[in-house]
CSV table of C-alpha atoms in Angstrom, one decimal:
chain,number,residue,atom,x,y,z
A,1,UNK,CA,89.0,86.5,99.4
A,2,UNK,CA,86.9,87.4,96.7
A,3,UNK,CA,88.9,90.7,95.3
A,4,UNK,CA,91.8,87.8,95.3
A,5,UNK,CA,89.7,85.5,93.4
A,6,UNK,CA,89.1,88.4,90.7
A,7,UNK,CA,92.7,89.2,90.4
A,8,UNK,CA,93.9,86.0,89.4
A,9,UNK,CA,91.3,85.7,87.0
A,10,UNK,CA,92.7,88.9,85.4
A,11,UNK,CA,96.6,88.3,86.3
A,12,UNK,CA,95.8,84.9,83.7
A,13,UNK,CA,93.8,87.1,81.3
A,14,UNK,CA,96.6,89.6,81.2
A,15,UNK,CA,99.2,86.8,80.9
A,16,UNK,CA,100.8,86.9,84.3
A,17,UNK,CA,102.0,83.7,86.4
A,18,UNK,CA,101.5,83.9,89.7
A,19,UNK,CA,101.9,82.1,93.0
A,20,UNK,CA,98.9,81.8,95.3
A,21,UNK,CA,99.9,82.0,99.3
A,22,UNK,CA,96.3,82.3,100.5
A,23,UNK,CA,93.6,82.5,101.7
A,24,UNK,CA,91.4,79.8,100.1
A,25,UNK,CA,88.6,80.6,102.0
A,26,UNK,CA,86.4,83.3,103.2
A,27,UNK,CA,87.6,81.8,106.7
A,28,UNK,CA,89.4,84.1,109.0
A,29,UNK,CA,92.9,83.7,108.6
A,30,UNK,CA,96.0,85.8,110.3
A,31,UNK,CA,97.2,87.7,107.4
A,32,UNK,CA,100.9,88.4,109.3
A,33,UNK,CA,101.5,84.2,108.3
A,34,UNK,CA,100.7,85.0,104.7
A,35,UNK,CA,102.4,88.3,103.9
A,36,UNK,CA,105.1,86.2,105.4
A,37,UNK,CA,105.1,83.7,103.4
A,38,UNK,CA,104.8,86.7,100.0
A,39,UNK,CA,107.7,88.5,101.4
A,40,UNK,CA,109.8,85.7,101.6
A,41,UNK,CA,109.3,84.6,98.2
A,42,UNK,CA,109.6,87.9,97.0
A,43,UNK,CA,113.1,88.4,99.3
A,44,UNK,CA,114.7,85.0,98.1
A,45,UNK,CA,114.0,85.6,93.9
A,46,UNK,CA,115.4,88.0,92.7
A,47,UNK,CA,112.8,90.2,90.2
A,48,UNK,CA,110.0,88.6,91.6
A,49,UNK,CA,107.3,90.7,92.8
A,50,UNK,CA,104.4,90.4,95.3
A,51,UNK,CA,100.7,91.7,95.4
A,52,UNK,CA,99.3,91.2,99.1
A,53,UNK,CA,95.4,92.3,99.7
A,54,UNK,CA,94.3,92.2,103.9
A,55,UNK,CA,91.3,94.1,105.3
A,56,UNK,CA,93.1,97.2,104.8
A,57,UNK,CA,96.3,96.7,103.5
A,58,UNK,CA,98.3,98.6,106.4
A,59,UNK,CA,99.1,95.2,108.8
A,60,UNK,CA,100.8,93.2,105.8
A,61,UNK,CA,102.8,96.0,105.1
A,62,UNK,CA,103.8,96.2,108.1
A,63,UNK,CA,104.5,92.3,108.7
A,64,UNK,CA,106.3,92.7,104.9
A,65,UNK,CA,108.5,95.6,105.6
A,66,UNK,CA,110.1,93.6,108.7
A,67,UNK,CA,111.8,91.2,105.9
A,68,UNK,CA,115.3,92.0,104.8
A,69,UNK,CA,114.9,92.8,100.6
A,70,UNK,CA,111.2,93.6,100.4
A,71,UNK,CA,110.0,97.3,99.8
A,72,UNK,CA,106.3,96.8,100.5
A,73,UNK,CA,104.0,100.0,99.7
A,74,UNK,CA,101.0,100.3,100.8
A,75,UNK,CA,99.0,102.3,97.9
A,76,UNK,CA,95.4,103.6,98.0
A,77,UNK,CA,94.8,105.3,94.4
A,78,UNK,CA,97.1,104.8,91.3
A,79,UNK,CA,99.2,107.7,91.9
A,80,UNK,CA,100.7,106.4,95.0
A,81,UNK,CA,101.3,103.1,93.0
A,82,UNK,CA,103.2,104.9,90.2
A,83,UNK,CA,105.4,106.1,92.8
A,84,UNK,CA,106.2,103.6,94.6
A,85,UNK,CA,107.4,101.7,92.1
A,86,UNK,CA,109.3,104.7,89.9
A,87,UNK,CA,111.1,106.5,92.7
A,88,UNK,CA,111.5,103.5,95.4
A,89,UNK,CA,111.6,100.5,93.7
A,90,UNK,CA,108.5,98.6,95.4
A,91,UNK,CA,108.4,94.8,95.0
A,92,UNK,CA,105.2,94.3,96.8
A,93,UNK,CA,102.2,96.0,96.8
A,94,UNK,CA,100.2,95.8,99.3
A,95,UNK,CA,96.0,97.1,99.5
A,96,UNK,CA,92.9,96.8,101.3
A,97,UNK,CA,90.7,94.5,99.6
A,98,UNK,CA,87.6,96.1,102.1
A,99,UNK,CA,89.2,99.6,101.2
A,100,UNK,CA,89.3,99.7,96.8
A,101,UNK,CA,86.9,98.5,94.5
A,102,UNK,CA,87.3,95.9,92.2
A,103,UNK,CA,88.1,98.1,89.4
A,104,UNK,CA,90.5,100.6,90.9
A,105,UNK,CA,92.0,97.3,92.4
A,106,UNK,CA,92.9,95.6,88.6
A,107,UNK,CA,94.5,98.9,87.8
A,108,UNK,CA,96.3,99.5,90.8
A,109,UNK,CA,97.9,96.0,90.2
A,110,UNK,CA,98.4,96.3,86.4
A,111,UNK,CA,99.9,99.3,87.4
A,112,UNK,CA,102.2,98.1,89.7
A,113,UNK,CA,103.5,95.5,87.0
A,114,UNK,CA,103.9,97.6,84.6
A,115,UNK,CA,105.6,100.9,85.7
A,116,UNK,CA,109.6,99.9,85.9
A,117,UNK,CA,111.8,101.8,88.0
A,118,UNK,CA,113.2,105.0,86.8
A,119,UNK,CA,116.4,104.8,88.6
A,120,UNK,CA,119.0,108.1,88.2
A,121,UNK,CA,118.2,109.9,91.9
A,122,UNK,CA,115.8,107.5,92.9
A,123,UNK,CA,118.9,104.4,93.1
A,124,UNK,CA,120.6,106.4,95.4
A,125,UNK,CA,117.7,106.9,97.5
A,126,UNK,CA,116.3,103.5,97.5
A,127,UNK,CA,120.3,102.0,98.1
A,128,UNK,CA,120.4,104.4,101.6
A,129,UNK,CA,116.8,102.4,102.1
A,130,UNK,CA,118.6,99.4,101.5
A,131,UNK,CA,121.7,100.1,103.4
A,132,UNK,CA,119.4,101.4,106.6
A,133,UNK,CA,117.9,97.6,106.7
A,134,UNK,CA,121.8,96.1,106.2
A,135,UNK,CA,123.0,98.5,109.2
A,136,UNK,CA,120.4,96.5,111.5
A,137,UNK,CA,121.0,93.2,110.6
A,138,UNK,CA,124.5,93.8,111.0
A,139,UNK,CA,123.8,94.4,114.9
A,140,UNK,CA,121.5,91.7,114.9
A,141,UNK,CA,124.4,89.3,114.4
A,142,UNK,CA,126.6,90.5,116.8
C-alpha cells in the first residue's frame, strides 16, 4: 500500500493518468480480485497498460496471465523490464512491493512506460504468444 501510494504521487509528477484498482488500505486484501480487475482493463482498451504491485509480484502475474490479451511480466531489476517490454510486448508489469525499494521501484515503472516495443523478430514471437492463448479459448468454446 504504501510503495502504491508513492507511485501515484510520481505517475502525477511525471504526467501520467492513471486508474486506481486498489488497495485503499493497509488491510489485507486478496490481490487475485485486484490484478483481475487491472487485467481486465488492460484486456478491454486497447494501448492501455497496467502496473500491479502484491507481496511479491509472482501471484498477480499469475492471476493476470490467465486473461485473454494481457502479457503480464513479472520484473525484478530494470533489465528484465526493458525486456519485457522491447522483445514481448508486456502491458502489465507486475512487482513485489515487499521485494524492491522505492527507488528501483519508480524506475522500474518509468521504465516500463517508456521503453516502446521494438517489433521486427520480436512481432512474430509475441503473435505465436498470442495465437497459443487464441488456440485455447478456441477449445474452451466448443
Amino acid at each position: 500500500f504504501e510503495l502504491e501510494e508513492k507511485l501515484k504521487q510520481k505517475l502525477t509528477e511525471w504526467g501520467y493518468e492513471y486508474l486506481d484498482f486498489g488497495c485503499h488500505s493497509k488491510d489485507s486484501v486478496d490481490y487475485p480480485d485486484i490484478a483481475f480487475l487491472v487485467g481486465e482493463c488492460v484486456a478491454i482498451h486497447e494501448g492501455y497498460v497496467g502496473i500491479m504491485i502484491d507481496g511479491a509480484g509472482i501471484g498477480s502475474g499469475m492471476t493476470l496471465n490467465k486473461i485473454p490479451g494481457v502479457r503480464a511480466a513479472v520484473c525484478w531489476d530494470l533489465s528484465s523490464v526493458t525486456n519485457s517490454r522491447e522483445h514481448n510486448n508486456a502491458n502489465v508489469l507486475s512487482i513485489g512491493g515487499q521485494l524492491l525499494g522505492d527507488s528501483l521501484a519508480f524506475q522500474m515503472v518509468k521504465t516500463f512506460l517508456e521503453t516502446p516495443f521494438a517489433g521486427g523478430r520480436h512481432d512474430r514471437r509475441v503473435t505465436k504468444i498470442m495465437e497459443i492463448e487464441s488456440r485455447f479459448i478456441k477449445r474452451e468454446s466448443r
